[in-house]
Short mmCIF file of C-alpha atoms in Angstrom, two decimals:
data_model
loop_
_atom_site.label_atom_id
_atom_site.label_comp_id
_atom_site.label_asym_id
_atom_site.label_seq_id
_atom_site.Cartn_x
_atom_site.Cartn_y
_atom_site.Cartn_z
CA ALA A 1 55.28 102.87 -10.18
CA LEU A 2 55.12 106.76 -9.89
CA SER A 3 57.10 109.02 -11.65
CA GLY A 4 55.79 112.08 -11.63
CA GLY A 5 54.49 111.96 -15.57
CA VAL A 6 51.42 111.51 -16.88
CA ASP A 7 51.86 108.06 -18.07
CA SER A 8 52.07 106.52 -14.90
CA ALA A 9 49.42 109.06 -13.83
CA VAL A 10 46.52 107.70 -15.93
CA SER A 11 48.29 103.90 -15.44
CA ALA A 12 47.22 104.95 -11.88
CA SER A 13 44.31 106.26 -12.21
CA LEU A 14 42.59 103.23 -14.89
CA LEU A 15 43.39 100.73 -12.16
CA ILE A 16 41.35 102.80 -9.65
CA LYS A 17 38.48 102.60 -11.37
CA GLN A 18 39.33 99.31 -12.77
CA GLY A 19 38.39 98.21 -8.84
CA TYR A 20 42.74 97.77 -7.49
CA GLN A 21 43.48 98.82 -4.34
CA VAL A 22 46.36 100.93 -5.53
CA GLU A 23 49.29 102.17 -3.35
CA ALA A 24 51.92 104.40 -5.11
CA VAL A 25 55.42 104.81 -5.37
CA PHE A 26 58.47 106.70 -6.30
CA MET A 27 61.86 106.30 -6.97
CA LYS A 28 64.91 108.08 -6.05
CA ASN A 29 67.59 106.79 -8.60
CA TRP A 30 69.40 110.16 -9.19
CA SER A 31 69.70 113.53 -6.94
CA SER A 32 73.22 115.20 -8.53
CA THR A 33 73.06 118.52 -10.45
CA THR A 34 76.82 117.45 -11.76
CA GLY A 35 76.53 118.70 -15.84
CA LEU A 36 72.94 119.55 -15.81
CA LYS A 37 71.90 122.12 -18.54
CA TYR A 38 68.72 123.02 -15.34
CA ASP A 39 70.15 124.09 -12.37
CA GLN A 40 67.89 121.95 -10.59
CA CYS A 41 67.59 118.76 -8.24
CA PRO A 42 66.29 116.45 -11.15
CA TRP A 43 64.20 114.02 -8.64
CA LEU A 44 62.59 116.94 -6.40
CA ALA A 45 60.30 118.12 -9.56
CA ASP A 46 59.43 115.02 -10.48
CA ARG A 47 58.47 113.59 -6.50
CA GLN A 48 56.85 117.02 -5.70
CA GLU A 49 54.31 116.17 -9.31
CA ALA A 50 54.10 112.28 -8.00
CA LEU A 51 52.52 113.99 -4.55
CA ARG A 52 50.22 116.14 -6.25
CA VAL A 53 48.97 112.91 -8.16
CA ALA A 54 48.92 110.73 -5.33
CA ALA A 55 46.53 113.61 -3.19
CA PHE A 56 44.45 113.82 -6.32
CA LEU A 57 43.45 109.81 -6.37
CA ARG A 58 43.77 110.15 -2.85
CA ILE A 59 46.21 107.15 -2.44
CA PRO A 60 49.11 107.04 -0.47
CA LEU A 61 52.44 107.35 -2.09
CA HIS A 62 56.00 105.29 -0.86
CA THR A 63 59.21 106.80 -1.87
CA VAL A 64 62.20 104.00 -2.29
CA ASP A 65 65.82 105.57 -2.33
CA PHE A 66 67.94 103.33 -4.70
CA GLU A 67 70.27 105.79 -5.61
CA ALA A 68 73.03 103.63 -4.39
CA ALA A 69 72.09 100.38 -6.19
CA TYR A 70 71.80 103.38 -9.37
CA SER A 71 75.18 104.59 -8.91
CA LYS A 72 77.30 100.77 -9.21
CA THR A 73 75.03 99.32 -11.65
CA VAL A 74 73.90 101.90 -14.24
CA LEU A 75 76.09 104.93 -13.79
CA LYS A 76 78.89 102.33 -13.10
CA TYR A 77 78.03 100.84 -17.04
CA PHE A 78 77.14 103.97 -18.56
CA PHE A 79 80.45 105.24 -18.17
CA GLU A 80 82.62 101.43 -18.56
CA GLU A 81 80.95 101.42 -21.75
CA TYR A 82 82.21 104.61 -23.07
CA GLN A 83 85.22 104.15 -21.52
CA ALA A 84 85.76 100.88 -23.86
CA GLY A 85 84.27 102.40 -27.10
CA ARG A 86 80.93 100.94 -26.80
CA THR A 87 77.48 102.41 -27.34
CA PRO A 88 75.68 101.77 -24.02
CA ASN A 89 72.18 101.89 -23.52
CA PRO A 90 71.55 103.35 -19.97
CA ASP A 91 67.57 102.91 -20.43
CA VAL A 92 67.52 99.39 -20.80
CA MET A 93 69.82 99.04 -17.84
CA CYS A 94 68.00 100.81 -15.46
CA ASN A 95 64.65 98.93 -16.41
CA LYS A 96 67.15 95.98 -16.31
CA GLU A 97 68.67 96.15 -12.66
CA ILE A 98 66.46 98.75 -10.99
CA LYS A 99 62.85 99.10 -11.76
CA PHE A 100 61.71 94.91 -13.05
CA LYS A 101 64.78 94.37 -10.47
CA LEU A 102 64.44 96.32 -7.00
CA LEU A 103 61.21 97.70 -7.48
CA TYR A 104 59.18 94.53 -8.21
CA GLN A 105 61.55 92.59 -5.61
CA TRP A 106 60.25 95.32 -2.94
CA ALA A 107 56.84 95.61 -4.40
CA MET A 108 56.53 90.96 -3.94
CA ASP A 109 57.95 91.29 -0.36
CA HIS A 110 55.84 94.49 0.70
CA GLY A 111 52.56 91.85 0.00
CA TYR A 112 51.17 93.08 -3.42
CA ASP A 113 50.20 91.34 -6.11
CA TYR A 114 51.01 93.48 -8.74
CA MET A 115 53.27 96.39 -10.09
CA ALA A 116 52.27 97.99 -12.58
CA THR A 117 54.36 101.16 -14.22
CA GLY A 118 53.57 103.19 -17.32
CA HIS A 119 55.29 101.79 -20.28
CA TYR A 120 53.42 101.27 -23.59
CA ALA A 121 53.63 97.46 -23.41
CA GLN A 122 51.14 94.52 -23.13
CA ILE A 123 51.15 91.49 -21.40
CA LYS A 124 48.80 89.09 -22.91
CA PRO A 125 48.37 84.62 -23.44
CA LEU A 126 50.53 82.97 -25.99
CA TYR A 127 47.96 81.02 -27.03
CA LYS A 128 44.35 81.50 -26.75
CA SER A 129 44.06 78.03 -24.63
CA LYS A 130 43.08 78.08 -21.44
CA GLY A 131 46.51 78.80 -18.99
CA SER A 132 48.62 79.76 -21.76
CA ASP A 133 51.98 81.15 -20.52
CA LEU A 134 52.02 85.37 -21.16
CA ALA A 135 54.04 86.98 -23.72
CA LEU A 136 55.45 91.14 -23.40
CA VAL A 137 53.33 92.50 -26.59
CA LYS A 138 54.33 94.92 -28.22
CA SER A 139 51.59 98.65 -27.37
CA LYS A 140 48.55 99.57 -29.74
CA ASP A 141 50.49 102.95 -30.13
CA VAL A 142 53.32 101.63 -32.59
CA ALA A 143 55.29 104.89 -32.44
CA LYS A 144 55.54 104.86 -28.92
CA ASP A 145 55.98 100.90 -28.17
CA GLN A 146 58.91 100.72 -25.02
CA THR A 147 59.23 96.72 -25.24
CA TYR A 148 62.57 97.54 -27.29
CA PHE A 149 63.31 98.98 -23.32
CA ILE A 150 61.81 96.40 -21.31
CA TYR A 151 63.41 92.70 -22.87
CA ASN A 152 65.11 91.98 -19.90
CA LEU A 153 61.81 91.06 -17.58
CA GLN A 154 61.99 87.30 -16.99
CA ALA A 155 58.76 85.41 -18.01
CA GLU A 156 57.55 84.26 -14.13
CA GLN A 157 57.42 87.93 -13.19
CA LEU A 158 54.85 88.62 -16.37
CA PRO A 159 51.93 87.51 -14.59
CA HIS A 160 53.11 90.08 -11.23
CA ILE A 161 52.97 93.34 -14.16
CA LEU A 162 50.42 95.34 -15.39
CA PHE A 163 51.17 97.73 -18.22
CA PRO A 164 47.61 100.36 -17.55
CA ILE A 165 48.28 102.40 -20.96
CA GLY A 166 49.91 99.77 -23.72
CA SER A 167 46.35 99.37 -24.84
CA TYR A 168 45.67 102.99 -25.53
CA LYS A 169 48.06 105.76 -28.03
CA LYS A 170 50.07 108.30 -26.21
CA SER A 171 47.12 110.86 -28.05
CA GLU A 172 44.04 109.24 -25.89
CA VAL A 173 46.22 109.42 -22.73
CA LYS A 174 47.02 112.57 -23.24
CA VAL A 175 42.79 113.12 -23.36
CA LEU A 176 42.56 111.21 -20.36
CA ALA A 177 44.87 112.71 -18.30
CA LYS A 178 43.06 116.26 -18.87
CA LYS A 179 39.35 114.40 -18.43
CA LEU A 180 40.25 112.87 -15.95
CA LYS A 181 41.80 116.95 -14.22
CA LEU A 182 45.34 115.51 -13.11
CA PRO A 183 47.20 118.02 -11.82
CA ASN A 184 49.87 116.83 -14.12
CA ALA A 185 47.68 116.50 -17.69
CA ASP A 186 49.58 119.11 -19.21
CA ARG A 187 53.69 118.32 -17.84
CA LYS A 188 55.98 117.91 -20.58
CA GLU A 189 56.89 113.86 -21.44
CA SER A 190 60.02 112.91 -20.14
CA MET A 191 63.42 111.79 -21.74
CA GLY A 192 63.59 108.30 -19.63
CA LEU A 193 65.94 107.79 -17.44
CA CYS A 194 66.84 111.48 -14.74
CA PHE A 195 69.78 112.44 -16.48
CA VAL A 196 69.13 111.55 -19.89
CA GLY A 197 67.40 113.87 -22.62
CA LYS A 198 68.51 116.69 -18.67
CA VAL A 199 72.46 116.71 -19.10
CA ARG A 200 75.37 117.84 -21.68
CA LEU A 201 76.60 114.69 -22.00
CA LYS A 202 80.52 115.69 -23.12
CA GLU A 203 80.38 117.47 -20.11
CA PHE A 204 78.57 114.37 -18.01
CA LEU A 205 81.36 112.03 -19.14
CA ASP A 206 83.88 114.17 -18.70
CA GLN A 207 83.24 113.21 -14.70
CA LYS A 208 85.30 110.10 -15.25
CA LEU A 209 86.43 110.39 -18.92
CA LYS A 210 89.79 111.96 -19.72
CA PRO A 211 90.19 114.53 -23.00
CA LYS A 212 92.51 112.50 -25.48
CA LEU A 213 93.22 114.33 -28.50
CA GLY A 214 93.61 112.10 -31.93
CA LYS A 215 93.09 112.36 -35.70
CA ILE A 216 90.25 112.49 -37.49
CA ILE A 217 90.61 111.03 -41.19
CA ASP A 218 88.63 109.64 -44.06
CA MET A 219 88.31 106.26 -45.31
CA GLN A 220 91.62 107.74 -47.89
CA GLY A 221 93.28 108.65 -44.88
CA THR A 222 93.06 112.21 -45.30
CA GLU A 223 93.76 114.17 -41.97
CA LEU A 224 90.10 116.41 -41.71
CA GLY A 225 90.36 117.44 -37.89
CA THR A 226 90.94 115.95 -34.20
CA HIS A 227 88.66 114.70 -32.08
CA GLN A 228 88.58 114.99 -28.01
CA GLY A 229 88.39 110.76 -27.63
CA VAL A 230 87.41 108.54 -29.68
CA ALA A 231 84.50 107.45 -26.77
CA TYR A 232 82.52 110.20 -27.02
CA TYR A 233 81.94 108.73 -30.37
CA THR A 234 79.16 106.08 -31.84
CA ILE A 235 79.39 104.65 -35.44
CA GLY A 236 77.21 106.21 -37.72
CA GLN A 237 76.75 109.41 -35.83
CA ARG A 238 77.44 112.89 -38.01
CA HIS A 239 77.37 115.35 -35.33
CA GLY A 240 80.14 116.98 -32.85
CA MET A 241 82.74 116.85 -34.88
CA ASP A 242 83.49 119.93 -36.23
CA ILE A 243 84.08 119.30 -39.89
CA GLY A 244 81.50 120.43 -42.04
CA GLY A 245 82.78 122.84 -44.85
CA PRO A 246 81.29 121.68 -48.30
CA ASN A 247 81.99 118.02 -48.00
CA GLY A 248 79.75 117.21 -45.15
CA PRO A 249 77.72 116.20 -42.98
CA TRP A 250 80.75 113.38 -42.45
CA TYR A 251 79.83 110.11 -40.44
CA VAL A 252 81.74 107.49 -38.25
CA VAL A 253 83.07 105.07 -39.78
CA SER A 254 85.20 103.07 -37.32
CA LYS A 255 87.21 104.36 -34.14
CA SER A 256 90.89 102.85 -32.41
CA LEU A 257 91.07 103.07 -29.06
CA ASN A 258 94.52 101.92 -29.97
CA SER A 259 95.45 104.26 -32.16
CA ASN A 260 93.09 107.05 -31.15
CA ILE A 261 91.84 107.77 -34.84
CA LEU A 262 88.36 108.54 -35.75
CA THR A 263 87.59 107.40 -39.56
CA VAL A 264 84.24 109.28 -41.14
CA THR A 265 82.86 109.14 -44.55
CA ASN A 266 80.99 111.40 -46.06
CA ASN A 267 79.13 109.00 -48.64
CA PRO A 268 75.31 108.28 -45.72
CA LYS A 269 75.67 104.59 -48.38
CA ASP A 270 79.45 104.16 -47.89
CA LEU A 271 79.49 99.82 -47.65
CA ALA A 272 81.83 100.79 -44.63
CA LEU A 273 79.02 101.81 -42.51
CA TYR A 274 76.83 99.14 -42.89
CA THR A 275 77.02 94.85 -41.33
CA LYS A 276 75.64 91.70 -42.02
CA GLN A 277 75.84 89.49 -39.44
CA ILE A 278 77.04 90.08 -36.12
CA GLN A 279 77.34 88.20 -32.37
CA ILE A 280 74.86 89.40 -28.90
CA HIS A 281 75.71 88.13 -26.27
CA SER A 282 73.71 88.13 -22.41
CA LEU A 283 70.73 87.06 -24.35
CA ASN A 284 67.85 86.83 -22.41
CA TRP A 285 64.89 85.22 -23.58
CA ILE A 286 61.38 85.69 -22.55
CA THR A 287 59.72 83.70 -25.14
CA LYS A 288 62.78 81.09 -25.92
CA PRO A 289 62.16 79.79 -29.81
CA LYS A 290 62.10 75.76 -29.50
CA ASN A 291 64.08 75.28 -32.59
CA PHE A 292 67.43 76.96 -34.33
CA PRO A 293 68.01 78.87 -36.63
CA ILE A 294 64.56 81.06 -36.27
CA THR A 295 64.39 83.75 -38.75
CA ILE A 296 62.52 87.06 -36.77
CA LYS A 297 62.55 90.72 -36.93
CA ALA A 298 64.37 92.44 -34.85
CA ARG A 299 65.80 96.31 -33.67
CA TYR A 300 68.93 97.60 -32.76
CA ARG A 301 67.51 100.91 -32.03
CA HIS A 302 64.67 102.35 -29.99
CA GLN A 303 61.92 102.94 -33.21
CA GLY A 304 64.80 101.54 -35.20
CA GLN A 305 63.32 100.15 -38.61
CA LEU A 306 62.97 95.98 -37.78
CA CYS A 307 64.49 94.12 -40.11
CA SER A 308 64.82 90.22 -41.26
CA ALA A 309 66.96 87.99 -39.51
CA LYS A 310 68.36 84.58 -38.98
CA ILE A 311 69.24 83.78 -35.29
CA MET A 312 71.59 81.04 -33.90
CA PRO A 313 73.26 79.44 -30.94
CA ASN A 314 77.30 79.99 -31.02
CA ASN A 315 79.10 78.28 -28.68
CA TYR A 316 80.28 79.78 -24.88
CA GLY A 317 76.22 81.64 -24.79
CA THR A 318 76.36 84.10 -27.28
CA TYR A 319 74.58 83.81 -30.75
CA LYS A 320 75.11 85.03 -34.36
CA VAL A 321 72.67 87.37 -35.95
CA ALA A 322 72.97 87.12 -40.02
CA PHE A 323 70.39 90.26 -41.56
CA SER A 324 68.40 89.53 -44.31
CA GLN A 325 69.90 93.20 -45.81
CA GLN A 326 73.14 94.66 -44.66
CA GLN A 327 71.76 97.85 -41.89
CA PRO A 328 73.46 100.99 -41.51
CA ALA A 329 75.45 102.30 -38.38
CA VAL A 330 75.29 98.72 -36.08
CA ALA A 331 76.93 99.84 -32.46
CA SER A 332 78.72 97.49 -30.28
CA GLY A 333 76.75 97.78 -26.45
CA GLN A 334 73.60 98.61 -28.52
CA SER A 335 71.00 95.86 -27.53
CA LEU A 336 69.02 94.04 -30.41
CA VAL A 337 65.73 92.92 -29.94
CA ILE A 338 64.28 90.29 -31.02
CA TYR A 339 60.48 89.83 -32.49
CA HIS A 340 57.71 87.35 -33.44
CA LYS A 341 55.27 89.77 -35.19
CA ASP A 342 54.01 91.88 -32.64
CA ILE A 343 55.35 89.04 -29.52
CA CYS A 344 58.43 90.58 -28.26
CA LEU A 345 60.84 87.37 -27.90
CA GLY A 346 64.04 89.14 -25.98
CA GLY A 347 67.40 90.32 -27.41
CA GLY A 348 70.97 90.90 -25.91
CA VAL A 349 73.83 93.04 -26.52
CA ILE A 350 75.92 92.99 -29.66
CA VAL A 351 79.30 92.47 -28.94
#
C-alpha cells in the first residue's frame, strides 16, 4: 500500500532490495474538501507523490477507489459515535474496514502472496518452535509503535502481511529515505486518515451535528458558561470551552446528552476524572489467552501509558476490565488495546 508518505515508500524499497516482486496500490478513500484547513483536494497530492515514488522505484501503481465504502463505514461511524456522545477512533475503523479488509481482500483476490504497509509494527512467531503461530508485536521504535491502530487484524491474515519498517526506528527510516534518494524523502509525516489533522473538527462535524446550546457547570453546580453541544467534547478535554480565567484550566468530567449539560473540574486530580473498572465490547483476539481472568497491560489511547489490568469475560460477549490503579480520562468509544510483554493480543471498544 503506497500512500505517498515516506514510510510506505521506504517499505516498498526495502521489499525490492529483499528480492520481492513488488507492485504498489494507492487507496482513494476521501475526496471531499468540506472543512479542510487548506484549499486542496486531499487525495490528489498524495496520489501524485505515490506516482513519483512508483516511477522512481520502477514498479506499477494501481489505484483502488474505496470512497463509497469509506463513507458507509468510517464516516458513518465517525458521525454516529459523536452524535451518541462517544469518542470515536476513525484510524482504527479505517484499518479494520478498509485497509485490512477491502484492500487485503483485493490483494488476495488478485493473486498476491502478501500485502505490505508502512506501519510501525512487527509480525513474529509466538514461540521459538518450528511452525509456531504468528503474533502481532510492537515495533522497534516504541514511540512510533502503531499496533494500537491495527488490533483488529485476524490471526489468519498474519502469514500474508508484511511490515518492512517495523524493525526500524523512525529516525533510521528518514535516513534510509534520503540515502535511497526517494523523491518524497523530505515530505512531512501524514496525520493518519486523510482528513484527520487537516480539518477543523467542529466545522467538519457541523455537516451532521446541529449546535445545541447548553450549560457548562463545575462540580458544585455553579454555571461557568455555555457550550454548543456536548457531542463536541470528550472526557478529559481541557481546550475549546472558553471558560479560562484565573481558575483554569478546566477539564471535562462528564457530559449528559439528555440534559445537555457539560460538567467540568479545575482539579486535574479530581477523582471524578478517574476510573477503576470498565467494560469493553467488539473484542478481537489476535492471540487469545487460554485462561481467564488474566492480568495484562493495556492502553486506551495511542501512545498512552501502558497500565496493568485484569480482564475476564462477561455475559453477552463483553469483557470486564479492572485496572490495578485508577486511570484518568477514559472515554466511551475509545479502543482499549491489550498487550502481554511486546505482543499485541487484541483489543475492544470501551462501553
